[in-house]
């Protein structure tokens, strides 16, 4: 395995991460237990986030959320402190260099085989977004997943080292055009166009040091308690163990380096598709994950 020796900023305004994928801020020392308005539920006190001020909505900012305030940073220190009433959350990263959507299949030895396909990074929206659908767009399928964001550059990453490259985790929703997928399949074409609509990430990034109680057998195994709701009605609610994500990072880094800001979306937690469950204009989709917050998307 090799790592880049340079520091990298992957947030506008700068959450600074070191070459070993560790932040310049120690969130563990700052404590836990504060609720974040607009993020849903009671979350650990410190979160990595991007936001805008209501008075300056055209200027994205980034930093930490801590004890009821947004601390705007330049990567190393706070350069502004803002109350929650004066700000609104954005998607927690600017633009991912790539988005890998992970899938698994059971192996004959009791384990799992990992694979992935790519999604369009430019189609990302944040929590509490209103997505305007074209008139010609029909029903959409939606998949609920957990995403991780890469913190540092590295290649030939071993599974047991992969946790050093994970900056944080967040709920994510992927939308798909079922009619387009069916048409592509009928013509022997890949379903890429069916996935090229939009996807959501947020509300904030939760760092691994805030998720110790969720760990499974390895440092990239996690237990997630989640709930997927459509228009306030619970479609799926469960607790599940996923991972080890380190296997997927090792696979991806065999052919080229992991890059800061890359997104890996874990296997599907739950979905809404077909049988009257597909979503359309007028629907509100919510994915709430314990300790990660609530991601909300409204279709208009």
Coordinates of C-alpha atoms in Angstrom, one line a residue:
X1 CA 0.0 0.0 0.0
X2 CA 1.1 3.5 -0.6
X3 CA -0.3 6.9 0.4
X4 CA 0.1 10.4 -0.9
X5 CA 2.3 12.6 1.4
X6 CA 0.4 15.8 0.8
X7 CA -2.6 17.1 2.7
X8 CA -5.8 17.4 0.8
X9 CA -8.9 19.6 1.2
X10 CA -12.2 17.9 0.0
X11 CA -14.6 20.5 1.4
X12 CA -15.1 24.1 0.1
X13 CA -13.5 26.2 2.8
X14 CA -11.6 23.3 4.1
X15 CA -12.0 20.3 6.3
X16 CA -8.4 19.3 6.3
X17 CA -7.4 15.7 6.3
X18 CA -3.9 14.3 6.6
X19 CA -2.2 11.7 4.4
X20 CA -3.2 9.0 6.8
X21 CA -6.8 10.0 6.4
X22 CA -7.1 11.6 9.9
X23 CA -8.7 15.0 10.4
X24 CA -7.0 18.0 11.9
X25 CA -9.9 18.2 14.4
X26 CA -10.3 15.7 17.2
X27 CA -14.1 15.2 17.4
X28 CA -13.8 12.6 20.1
X29 CA -12.4 15.2 22.6
X30 CA -15.4 17.4 22.0
X31 CA -18.1 15.1 23.3
X32 CA -21.4 13.6 22.2
X33 CA -25.1 14.0 22.5
X34 CA -26.2 17.3 20.9
X35 CA -29.2 17.4 18.5
X36 CA -28.7 19.1 15.1
X37 CA -31.8 21.0 14.0
X38 CA -32.7 19.9 10.5
X39 CA -30.6 16.8 10.6
X40 CA -33.1 14.6 12.4
X41 CA -32.8 13.0 15.8
X42 CA -30.1 13.3 18.4
X43 CA -26.7 13.0 16.9
X44 CA -23.2 13.0 18.3
X45 CA -22.1 16.6 19.0
X46 CA -19.5 17.1 16.3
X47 CA -20.3 16.6 12.6
X48 CA -18.5 17.5 9.4
X49 CA -20.8 19.6 7.3
X50 CA -21.4 22.2 4.6
X51 CA -23.9 25.0 4.9
X52 CA -25.1 28.4 3.7
X53 CA -26.1 31.4 5.7
X54 CA -29.7 32.6 5.1
X55 CA -28.3 36.1 4.6
X56 CA -25.8 34.9 2.0
X57 CA -27.3 31.8 0.3
X58 CA -24.9 32.0 -2.7
X59 CA -21.8 31.4 -0.6
X60 CA -21.2 27.8 0.5
X61 CA -19.3 27.3 3.7
X62 CA -17.9 24.2 5.5
X63 CA -16.8 23.2 8.9
X64 CA -18.0 21.5 12.1
X65 CA -21.3 21.4 13.9
X66 CA -20.7 21.6 17.7
X67 CA -23.0 22.3 20.6
X68 CA -25.7 24.1 18.6
X69 CA -23.4 26.1 16.4
X70 CA -21.7 25.9 13.0
X71 CA -17.9 26.5 13.2
X72 CA -16.8 27.6 9.8
X73 CA -13.2 26.5 9.2
X74 CA -10.3 27.1 6.8
X75 CA -9.1 23.5 7.4
X76 CA -7.2 24.1 10.6
X77 CA -9.1 26.7 12.7
X78 CA -12.5 28.3 13.1
X79 CA -12.9 31.5 11.0
X80 CA -16.6 32.0 11.9
X81 CA -19.2 30.9 14.3
X82 CA -22.9 30.8 13.3
X83 CA -26.1 29.9 15.1
X84 CA -28.3 27.2 13.6
X85 CA -31.1 29.6 13.1
X86 CA -29.0 31.6 10.6
X87 CA -27.8 28.6 8.5
X88 CA -29.1 25.8 6.3
X89 CA -27.3 22.5 5.6
X90 CA -25.9 21.6 2.1
X91 CA -24.7 18.2 0.9
X92 CA -21.7 17.4 3.1
X93 CA -19.2 17.3 0.1
X94 CA -18.8 19.5 -2.9
X95 CA -18.4 17.1 -5.9
X96 CA -17.1 13.5 -5.6
X97 CA -14.4 12.5 -8.1
X98 CA -16.3 9.2 -8.5
X99 CA -19.3 7.4 -7.0
X100 CA -19.2 3.7 -6.7
X101 CA -22.4 1.8 -5.9
X102 CA -21.5 -1.4 -4.1
X103 CA -23.2 -4.8 -4.5
X104 CA -22.5 -8.1 -2.9
X105 CA -23.1 -11.8 -3.8
X106 CA -22.6 -14.7 -1.4
X107 CA -19.5 -16.7 -2.0
X108 CA -19.3 -20.5 -1.7
X109 CA -17.1 -20.2 1.4
X110 CA -19.6 -18.4 3.6
X111 CA -18.3 -14.9 2.7
X112 CA -19.3 -12.3 0.2
X113 CA -18.0 -11.2 -3.2
X114 CA -17.9 -7.4 -3.8
X115 CA -18.6 -5.6 -7.0
X116 CA -19.7 -2.1 -8.0
X117 CA -21.0 0.1 -10.8
X118 CA -20.5 3.9 -11.2
X119 CA -23.1 6.6 -10.8
X120 CA -23.0 10.3 -11.9
X121 CA -21.2 12.5 -9.3
X122 CA -22.8 15.7 -10.8
X123 CA -26.3 14.6 -9.9
X124 CA -25.9 14.8 -6.2
X125 CA -28.3 16.8 -4.0
X126 CA -28.3 17.4 -0.2
X127 CA -30.8 16.8 2.5
X128 CA -34.1 18.8 2.5
X129 CA -33.6 19.3 -1.3
X130 CA -36.6 19.8 -3.5
X131 CA -36.0 18.0 -6.8
X132 CA -38.1 19.2 -9.8
X133 CA -38.9 16.3 -12.1
X134 CA -39.4 16.8 -15.8
X135 CA -43.0 16.4 -16.9
X136 CA -42.1 13.4 -19.1
X137 CA -40.5 11.6 -16.2
X138 CA -42.6 8.8 -14.8
X139 CA -42.3 6.8 -11.6
X140 CA -38.9 6.4 -9.9
X141 CA -37.5 3.5 -7.9
X142 CA -35.4 4.4 -4.9
X143 CA -32.7 2.6 -3.0
X144 CA -31.6 3.4 0.6
X145 CA -27.9 2.9 1.3
X146 CA -25.1 4.0 3.6
X147 CA -22.3 5.9 1.9
X148 CA -18.7 6.4 3.0
X149 CA -16.4 9.2 1.8
X150 CA -12.7 8.7 1.2
X151 CA -10.3 10.9 3.1
X152 CA -6.9 10.3 1.5
X153 CA -5.1 9.1 -1.6
X154 CA -3.7 5.5 -1.6
X155 CA -3.3 2.4 -3.8
X156 CA -3.0 -1.3 -3.1
X157 CA -4.9 -0.8 0.2
X158 CA -5.3 -3.9 2.3
X159 CA -8.7 -4.6 3.8
X160 CA -7.3 -4.3 7.3
X161 CA -5.9 -0.9 6.5
X162 CA -9.0 0.5 4.7
X163 CA -10.4 2.2 7.8
X164 CA -7.5 4.7 7.7
X165 CA -9.0 6.0 4.4
X166 CA -12.5 6.6 5.5
X167 CA -13.4 10.2 6.5
X168 CA -17.0 9.6 7.4
X169 CA -20.4 8.0 6.7
X170 CA -23.8 9.4 5.7
X171 CA -27.2 8.2 4.6
X172 CA -27.7 8.2 0.8
X173 CA -30.7 7.6 -1.6
X174 CA -30.3 6.5 -5.2
X175 CA -33.1 7.0 -7.7
X176 CA -33.7 5.0 -10.8
X177 CA -36.0 5.0 -13.9
X178 CA -37.5 1.5 -14.0
X179 CA -39.0 2.0 -17.5
X180 CA -35.6 3.0 -18.9
X181 CA -34.0 0.0 -17.2
X182 CA -36.5 -2.3 -18.7
X183 CA -36.1 -0.8 -22.2
X184 CA -32.3 -1.1 -22.0
X185 CA -32.6 -4.7 -20.9
X186 CA -34.9 -5.5 -23.8
X187 CA -32.3 -4.2 -26.3
X188 CA -29.4 -5.8 -24.6
X189 CA -28.0 -2.5 -23.4
X190 CA -26.5 -1.7 -20.0
X191 CA -28.9 0.2 -17.6
X192 CA -26.6 3.2 -17.2
X193 CA -29.2 5.7 -18.4
X194 CA -31.7 4.4 -15.9
X195 CA -29.4 5.4 -13.1
X196 CA -28.4 8.8 -14.6
X197 CA -31.0 10.8 -12.8
X198 CA -30.1 12.1 -9.3
X199 CA -28.9 10.8 -5.9
X200 CA -28.9 12.4 -2.4
X201 CA -26.3 12.5 0.4
X202 CA -26.5 13.9 3.8
X203 CA -27.4 15.5 6.1
X204 CA -23.8 15.5 7.5
X205 CA -20.8 13.3 7.7
X206 CA -20.3 11.2 10.8
X207 CA -16.7 10.3 11.4
X208 CA -15.7 6.7 12.4
X209 CA -14.5 7.7 15.8
X210 CA -18.2 8.6 16.6
X211 CA -19.4 5.1 15.6
X212 CA -17.3 2.8 17.8
X213 CA -20.4 1.3 19.4
X214 CA -21.6 0.3 15.9
X215 CA -18.5 -1.7 15.0
X216 CA -18.7 -5.4 14.1
X217 CA -15.8 -7.8 13.8
X218 CA -13.6 -5.5 11.9
X219 CA -13.0 -1.7 11.7
X220 CA -15.1 -1.5 8.5
X221 CA -18.0 -3.7 9.7
X222 CA -20.9 -1.6 11.0
X223 CA -24.4 -2.3 12.5
X224 CA -26.9 0.2 11.2
X225 CA -30.4 0.9 12.5
X226 CA -32.5 2.6 9.9
X227 CA -36.0 3.6 8.8
X228 CA -37.2 4.4 5.3
X229 CA -40.4 6.4 5.0
X230 CA -42.4 7.6 2.0
X231 CA -44.8 10.5 2.7
X232 CA -44.5 9.7 6.5
X233 CA -45.4 6.1 6.1
X234 CA -42.7 3.6 7.2
X235 CA -41.8 1.3 4.4
X236 CA -38.9 -0.5 6.0
X237 CA -37.4 -0.4 9.5
X238 CA -34.6 -2.7 10.7
X239 CA -31.1 -3.1 12.1
X240 CA -28.6 -4.8 9.8
X241 CA -24.8 -5.5 9.8
X242 CA -22.9 -4.4 6.7
X243 CA -19.3 -4.9 5.7
X244 CA -16.5 -5.3 5.8
X245 CA -16.3 -2.2 3.5
X246 CA -12.5 -2.7 3.6
X247 CA -12.9 -5.5 1.0
X248 CA -14.5 -3.1 -1.5
X249 CA -11.9 -0.4 -0.9
X250 CA -9.2 -3.0 -1.5
X251 CA -10.8 -4.1 -4.7
X252 CA -11.2 -0.5 -6.0
X253 CA -7.6 0.4 -5.2
X254 CA -6.1 -2.5 -7.1
X255 CA -6.5 -0.7 -10.4
X256 CA -5.9 2.9 -9.4
X257 CA -5.5 5.0 -6.3
X258 CA -8.4 5.9 -4.0
X259 CA -8.9 9.7 -4.2
X260 CA -10.1 12.2 -1.5
X261 CA -13.8 12.8 -1.7
X262 CA -14.7 9.6 -3.6
X263 CA -18.0 8.1 -2.5
X264 CA -18.7 4.4 -1.9
X265 CA -22.4 3.6 -1.5
X266 CA -22.9 0.4 0.5
X267 CA -25.3 -2.4 -0.4
X268 CA -29.0 -1.6 -0.4
X269 CA -30.7 -1.4 3.0
X270 CA -34.2 -1.1 1.7
X271 CA -35.9 0.0 -1.5
X272 CA -39.2 1.3 -2.9
X273 CA -39.9 0.0 -6.4
X274 CA -42.8 -1.4 -8.3
X275 CA -46.1 -2.7 -6.9
X276 CA -47.2 0.8 -6.1
X277 CA -44.1 1.7 -4.1
X278 CA -42.3 3.7 -6.8
X279 CA -42.1 7.4 -6.1
X280 CA -43.2 10.4 -8.2
X281 CA -43.7 14.1 -8.1
X282 CA -45.4 15.1 -4.8
X283 CA -43.7 12.4 -2.7
X284 CA -41.3 13.0 0.2
X285 CA -38.7 10.3 0.9
X286 CA -36.9 10.1 4.2
X287 CA -34.0 7.8 5.2
X288 CA -33.2 8.0 8.9
X289 CA -30.1 6.1 10.3
X290 CA -29.3 6.1 14.0
X291 CA -26.2 8.3 14.7
X292 CA -26.1 9.4 11.1
X293 CA -29.2 11.6 10.9
X294 CA -32.2 11.9 8.6
X295 CA -31.9 12.5 4.8
X296 CA -35.0 14.0 3.3
X297 CA -35.8 14.5 -0.4
X298 CA -39.0 16.1 -1.8
X299 CA -40.0 15.5 -5.4
X300 CA -41.9 18.3 -7.1

